[in-house]
mmCIF file of C-alpha atoms in Angstrom:
data_model
loop_
_atom_site.group_PDB
_atom_site.id
_atom_site.type_symbol
_atom_site.label_atom_id
_atom_site.label_comp_id
_atom_site.label_asym_id
_atom_site.label_seq_id
_atom_site.Cartn_x
_atom_site.Cartn_y
_atom_site.Cartn_z
ATOM 1 C CA MET A 1 0.002 0.000 -0.003
ATOM 2 C CA ASN A 2 1.355 3.433 -0.925
ATOM 3 C CA PHE A 3 0.540 6.096 1.672
ATOM 4 C CA LYS A 4 0.734 9.832 1.168
ATOM 5 C CA LEU A 5 0.430 10.800 4.829
ATOM 6 C CA ALA A 6 1.944 9.341 8.024
ATOM 7 C CA ILE A 7 0.323 10.540 11.238
ATOM 8 C CA PHE A 8 2.439 10.031 14.379
ATOM 9 C CA ASP A 9 1.264 9.718 17.928
ATOM 10 C CA LEU A 10 3.521 11.710 20.253
ATOM 11 C CA ASP A 11 3.787 10.104 23.728
ATOM 12 C CA GLY A 12 5.501 6.732 23.429
ATOM 13 C CA THR A 13 5.838 6.932 19.631
ATOM 14 C CA LEU A 14 7.901 10.000 18.764
ATOM 15 C CA MET A 15 9.189 10.699 22.273
ATOM 16 C CA ASN A 16 9.628 9.100 25.680
ATOM 17 C CA THR A 17 7.560 11.614 27.693
ATOM 18 C CA SER A 18 6.954 9.395 30.709
ATOM 19 C CA PRO A 19 9.261 11.121 33.259
ATOM 20 C CA GLY A 20 7.481 14.465 32.905
ATOM 21 C CA ILE A 21 3.984 12.979 32.640
ATOM 22 C CA PHE A 22 4.320 10.754 35.713
ATOM 23 C CA ALA A 23 5.865 13.499 37.876
ATOM 24 C CA THR A 24 3.202 16.007 36.789
ATOM 25 C CA ALA A 25 0.347 13.548 37.437
ATOM 26 C CA ASN A 26 1.557 12.802 40.972
ATOM 27 C CA ALA A 27 2.127 16.490 41.727
ATOM 28 C CA THR A 28 -1.417 17.222 40.520
ATOM 29 C CA VAL A 29 -3.148 14.690 42.703
ATOM 30 C CA GLN A 30 -1.120 15.731 45.728
ATOM 31 C CA GLN A 31 -2.412 19.287 45.250
ATOM 32 C CA LEU A 32 -5.884 17.791 45.500
ATOM 33 C CA GLY A 33 -5.064 15.910 48.693
ATOM 34 C CA LEU A 34 -4.782 12.479 47.074
ATOM 35 C CA GLU A 35 -1.983 9.920 47.360
ATOM 36 C CA PRO A 36 0.599 9.702 44.590
ATOM 37 C CA VAL A 37 1.195 6.450 42.703
ATOM 38 C CA HIS A 38 4.706 5.072 42.317
ATOM 39 C CA ASP A 39 4.092 1.740 40.551
ATOM 40 C CA PRO A 40 5.395 2.193 36.968
ATOM 41 C CA LYS A 41 2.892 -0.280 35.540
ATOM 42 C CA GLN A 42 -0.018 1.620 37.084
ATOM 43 C CA LEU A 43 1.420 4.998 36.047
ATOM 44 C CA SER A 44 1.809 3.791 32.474
ATOM 45 C CA LYS A 45 -1.975 3.814 32.216
ATOM 46 C CA PHE A 46 -1.751 7.594 32.279
ATOM 47 C CA ILE A 47 -0.341 7.578 28.766
ATOM 48 C CA GLY A 48 -2.734 6.914 25.876
ATOM 49 C CA PRO A 49 -6.318 7.746 26.942
ATOM 50 C CA PRO A 50 -7.836 11.195 27.087
ATOM 51 C CA ILE A 51 -6.544 12.936 30.251
ATOM 52 C CA THR A 52 -10.016 12.965 31.789
ATOM 53 C CA GLN A 53 -9.964 9.182 31.821
ATOM 54 C CA CYS A 54 -6.371 8.927 33.030
ATOM 55 C CA PHE A 55 -7.086 10.313 36.492
ATOM 56 C CA VAL A 56 -9.852 7.776 36.992
ATOM 57 C CA LYS A 57 -7.816 4.827 35.630
ATOM 58 C CA VAL A 58 -4.656 5.547 37.642
ATOM 59 C CA TYR A 59 -5.893 7.266 40.800
ATOM 60 C CA ASP A 60 -9.551 6.239 41.024
ATOM 61 C CA MET A 61 -10.326 9.954 41.202
ATOM 62 C CA ASP A 62 -13.837 11.168 42.031
ATOM 63 C CA PRO A 63 -15.369 12.484 38.759
ATOM 64 C CA SER A 64 -16.242 15.758 40.520
ATOM 65 C CA LEU A 65 -12.508 16.558 40.756
ATOM 66 C CA ILE A 66 -11.623 15.842 37.143
ATOM 67 C CA ASP A 67 -12.058 19.313 35.691
ATOM 68 C CA GLN A 68 -9.969 20.857 38.430
ATOM 69 C CA ALA A 69 -7.319 18.152 38.024
ATOM 70 C CA VAL A 70 -7.012 18.843 34.283
ATOM 71 C CA VAL A 71 -6.439 22.564 34.905
ATOM 72 C CA LEU A 72 -3.802 21.869 37.561
ATOM 73 C CA TYR A 73 -2.101 19.213 35.421
ATOM 74 C CA ARG A 74 -1.796 21.453 32.376
ATOM 75 C CA LYS A 75 -0.404 24.302 34.487
ATOM 76 C CA GLU A 76 2.148 22.030 36.207
ATOM 77 C CA TYR A 77 3.089 20.295 32.937
ATOM 78 C CA ASN A 78 3.504 23.632 31.151
ATOM 79 C CA GLU A 79 5.788 24.950 33.911
ATOM 80 C CA ARG A 80 7.849 21.920 34.759
ATOM 81 C CA GLY A 81 6.918 18.670 33.112
ATOM 82 C CA MET A 82 6.834 19.059 29.360
ATOM 83 C CA PHE A 83 10.536 19.251 28.715
ATOM 84 C CA ASN A 84 11.367 16.282 30.974
ATOM 85 C CA ALA A 85 11.334 13.978 27.911
ATOM 86 C CA SER A 86 13.537 12.688 25.115
ATOM 87 C CA VAL A 87 13.219 11.936 21.413
ATOM 88 C CA TYR A 88 13.614 8.219 20.634
ATOM 89 C CA ASP A 89 16.915 7.209 19.057
ATOM 90 C CA HIS A 90 16.976 7.312 15.220
ATOM 91 C CA MET A 91 13.638 9.208 15.083
ATOM 92 C CA VAL A 92 15.122 12.371 13.584
ATOM 93 C CA LYS A 93 16.930 10.470 10.800
ATOM 94 C CA THR A 94 13.746 8.507 10.066
ATOM 95 C CA LEU A 95 11.655 11.656 9.801
ATOM 96 C CA GLN A 96 14.287 13.256 7.559
ATOM 97 C CA ALA A 97 14.245 10.221 5.271
ATOM 98 C CA LEU A 98 10.445 10.213 5.057
ATOM 99 C CA LYS A 99 10.329 13.920 4.170
ATOM 100 C CA LYS A 100 13.018 13.299 1.544
ATOM 101 C CA GLN A 101 10.813 10.592 0.046
ATOM 102 C CA GLY A 102 7.950 13.044 -0.282
ATOM 103 C CA TYR A 103 5.656 11.967 2.533
ATOM 104 C CA LEU A 104 3.318 14.359 4.266
ATOM 105 C CA LEU A 105 3.919 13.995 8.013
ATOM 106 C CA ALA A 106 1.664 14.973 10.875
ATOM 107 C CA VAL A 107 1.201 14.537 14.629
ATOM 108 C CA GLY A 108 -2.140 13.347 16.018
ATOM 109 C CA THR A 109 -2.049 13.246 19.818
ATOM 110 C CA LEU A 110 -4.459 13.266 22.737
ATOM 111 C CA LYS A 111 -2.044 15.666 24.455
ATOM 112 C CA TYR A 112 -3.300 19.256 24.645
ATOM 113 C CA GLU A 113 -2.575 20.696 21.213
ATOM 114 C CA LEU A 114 -0.745 23.836 22.405
ATOM 115 C CA LEU A 115 1.501 21.823 24.697
ATOM 116 C CA ALA A 116 2.221 19.326 21.945
ATOM 117 C CA ALA A 117 3.266 22.096 19.528
ATOM 118 C CA GLN A 118 5.512 23.671 22.172
ATOM 119 C CA MET A 119 7.193 20.372 22.944
ATOM 120 C CA LEU A 120 7.832 19.520 19.277
ATOM 121 C CA GLU A 121 9.286 22.983 18.723
ATOM 122 C CA HIS A 122 11.532 22.693 21.800
ATOM 123 C CA PHE A 123 12.910 19.315 20.759
ATOM 124 C CA GLY A 124 13.498 20.378 17.164
ATOM 125 C CA LEU A 125 10.793 18.205 15.585
ATOM 126 C CA ALA A 126 8.102 20.688 14.658
ATOM 127 C CA SER A 127 9.579 21.533 11.244
ATOM 128 C CA PHE A 128 9.110 17.963 10.028
ATOM 129 C CA PHE A 129 5.313 18.119 10.382
ATOM 130 C CA ASP A 130 2.755 19.552 7.999
ATOM 131 C CA SER A 131 0.012 19.419 10.647
ATOM 132 C CA ILE A 132 0.111 19.143 14.474
ATOM 133 C CA ARG A 133 -3.258 18.286 15.999
ATOM 134 C CA GLY A 134 -4.158 17.442 19.567
ATOM 135 C CA ALA A 135 -6.786 17.732 22.262
ATOM 136 C CA ASP A 136 -8.798 20.904 22.766
ATOM 137 C CA ALA A 137 -9.281 22.701 26.094
ATOM 138 C CA SER A 138 -12.252 20.530 26.979
ATOM 139 C CA SER A 139 -10.455 17.241 26.241
ATOM 140 C CA SER A 140 -13.618 16.113 24.503
ATOM 141 C CA LEU A 141 -12.013 15.060 21.188
ATOM 142 C CA SER A 142 -11.436 11.376 20.535
ATOM 143 C CA LYS A 143 -8.335 10.063 18.718
ATOM 144 C CA ALA A 144 -10.495 9.558 15.667
ATOM 145 C CA ASP A 145 -11.618 13.218 15.805
ATOM 146 C CA ILE A 146 -7.996 14.305 15.911
ATOM 147 C CA VAL A 147 -7.040 12.096 13.001
ATOM 148 C CA GLN A 148 -9.921 13.544 11.032
ATOM 149 C CA ASN A 149 -8.669 17.063 11.848
ATOM 150 C CA VAL A 150 -5.317 16.143 10.344
ATOM 151 C CA LEU A 151 -6.946 14.706 7.206
ATOM 152 C CA ASP A 152 -9.043 17.850 6.805
ATOM 153 C CA ASP A 153 -5.967 20.115 7.336
ATOM 154 C CA LEU A 154 -4.018 18.404 4.555
ATOM 155 C CA GLY A 155 -6.819 17.369 2.200
ATOM 156 C CA VAL A 156 -5.814 13.712 2.284
ATOM 157 C CA ALA A 157 -8.290 10.844 1.886
ATOM 158 C CA LYS A 158 -8.380 8.316 4.729
ATOM 159 C CA GLU A 159 -7.327 5.555 2.319
ATOM 160 C CA ASP A 160 -4.037 7.399 1.729
ATOM 161 C CA ALA A 161 -3.115 7.818 5.406
ATOM 162 C CA VAL A 162 -1.667 5.704 8.210
ATOM 163 C CA LEU A 163 -1.574 6.322 11.931
ATOM 164 C CA ILE A 164 1.529 5.213 13.854
ATOM 165 C CA GLY A 165 1.120 4.648 17.554
ATOM 166 C CA ASP A 166 1.962 2.617 20.663
ATOM 167 C CA THR A 167 -1.367 1.964 22.381
ATOM 168 C CA THR A 168 -4.782 0.394 21.854
ATOM 169 C CA HIS A 169 -6.212 3.911 21.954
ATOM 170 C CA ASP A 170 -4.278 4.686 18.776
ATOM 171 C CA GLN A 171 -5.382 1.371 17.276
ATOM 172 C CA LYS A 172 -9.032 2.194 18.041
ATOM 173 C CA GLY A 173 -8.640 5.725 16.692
ATOM 174 C CA ALA A 174 -7.249 4.440 13.431
ATOM 175 C CA ALA A 175 -10.101 1.946 13.040
ATOM 176 C CA GLU A 176 -12.777 4.553 13.846
ATOM 177 C CA SER A 177 -11.319 7.059 11.444
ATOM 178 C CA GLY A 178 -10.742 4.550 8.659
ATOM 179 C CA VAL A 179 -6.974 4.950 8.297
ATOM 180 C CA ALA A 180 -4.428 2.171 8.362
ATOM 181 C CA PHE A 181 -2.499 1.514 11.585
ATOM 182 C CA ILE A 182 1.158 0.718 12.265
ATOM 183 C CA ALA A 183 1.792 -0.320 15.845
ATOM 184 C CA VAL A 184 5.119 0.250 17.569
ATOM 185 C CA ASP A 185 6.358 -1.740 20.566
ATOM 186 C CA TRP A 186 8.918 0.689 22.004
ATOM 187 C CA GLY A 187 6.345 2.861 23.805
ATOM 188 C CA PHE A 188 4.014 2.467 26.739
ATOM 189 C CA GLY A 189 1.158 0.335 25.411
ATOM 190 C CA PHE A 190 1.999 -2.672 23.234
ATOM 191 C CA PRO A 191 4.478 -4.999 24.983
ATOM 192 C CA LYS A 192 7.819 -5.817 23.431
ATOM 193 C CA GLY A 193 7.609 -8.687 21.038
ATOM 194 C CA MET A 194 3.814 -8.526 20.706
ATOM 195 C CA GLN A 195 2.537 -10.263 17.615
ATOM 196 C CA LYS A 196 0.983 -8.240 14.827
ATOM 197 C CA GLU A 197 -2.813 -8.341 14.952
ATOM 198 C CA PRO A 198 -5.037 -8.594 11.844
ATOM 199 C CA SER A 199 -6.218 -4.972 12.205
ATOM 200 C CA MET A 200 -2.630 -3.740 12.120
ATOM 201 C CA TYR A 201 -0.961 -2.893 8.829
ATOM 202 C CA ALA A 202 2.393 -3.646 10.500
ATOM 203 C CA MET A 203 4.194 -3.883 13.813
ATOM 204 C CA ALA A 204 7.403 -1.875 14.109
ATOM 205 C CA ARG A 205 10.031 -3.214 16.515
ATOM 206 C CA GLN A 206 12.484 -0.343 16.053
ATOM 207 C CA VAL A 207 12.174 3.162 14.695
ATOM 208 C CA GLU A 208 13.982 2.353 11.439
ATOM 209 C CA ASP A 209 11.341 -0.295 10.634
ATOM 210 C CA LEU A 210 9.001 2.549 9.661
ATOM 211 C CA LEU A 211 11.081 3.154 6.549
ATOM 212 C CA THR A 212 10.351 -0.389 5.459
ATOM 213 C CA PHE A 213 6.618 -0.242 6.062
ATOM 214 C CA LEU A 214 5.927 3.168 4.533
#
């Protein structure tokens, strides 16, 4: 299949953002009088879903506190957490190669769109992408909504696009939006060595594999 557009998830796909996310999440709940979580497996559930779901999944937070938690989280993440991250090895060279081959590239993330754009700029990745789309202030957009925003931005048909991501939330978003899906196993969702599923176009084991599948 020849794709015109590759849409990348951010957390766990382009970058290892876990140190900043986990520290920010714990700082947020402590401000609300709740106990922090230190188990890495439990904290990993904070990456992937919409942020409103994350606080319930990881901290069993009362729904009445969610809106306040989101505001506190974004403030804390903007001030201290967002740059506590790193770009995965070989990602820059892979993006350079894809651009040289003529692909349109985009980011489709459930991270707040403004924060995502600031992070990508800070880490020198923003210039690779023709569209950067993320969650709105209400965190009401689904992954499929965000993928559709990218398609609309660039005027690309769903049949010509592929989403690349590390979680079942990415997989579901690709299915709901009608784009192909390449899973990666270096992030926070799919375990290392996981077998490719029928709904996946491919399973990438290392960043350079993307050059083979695209």
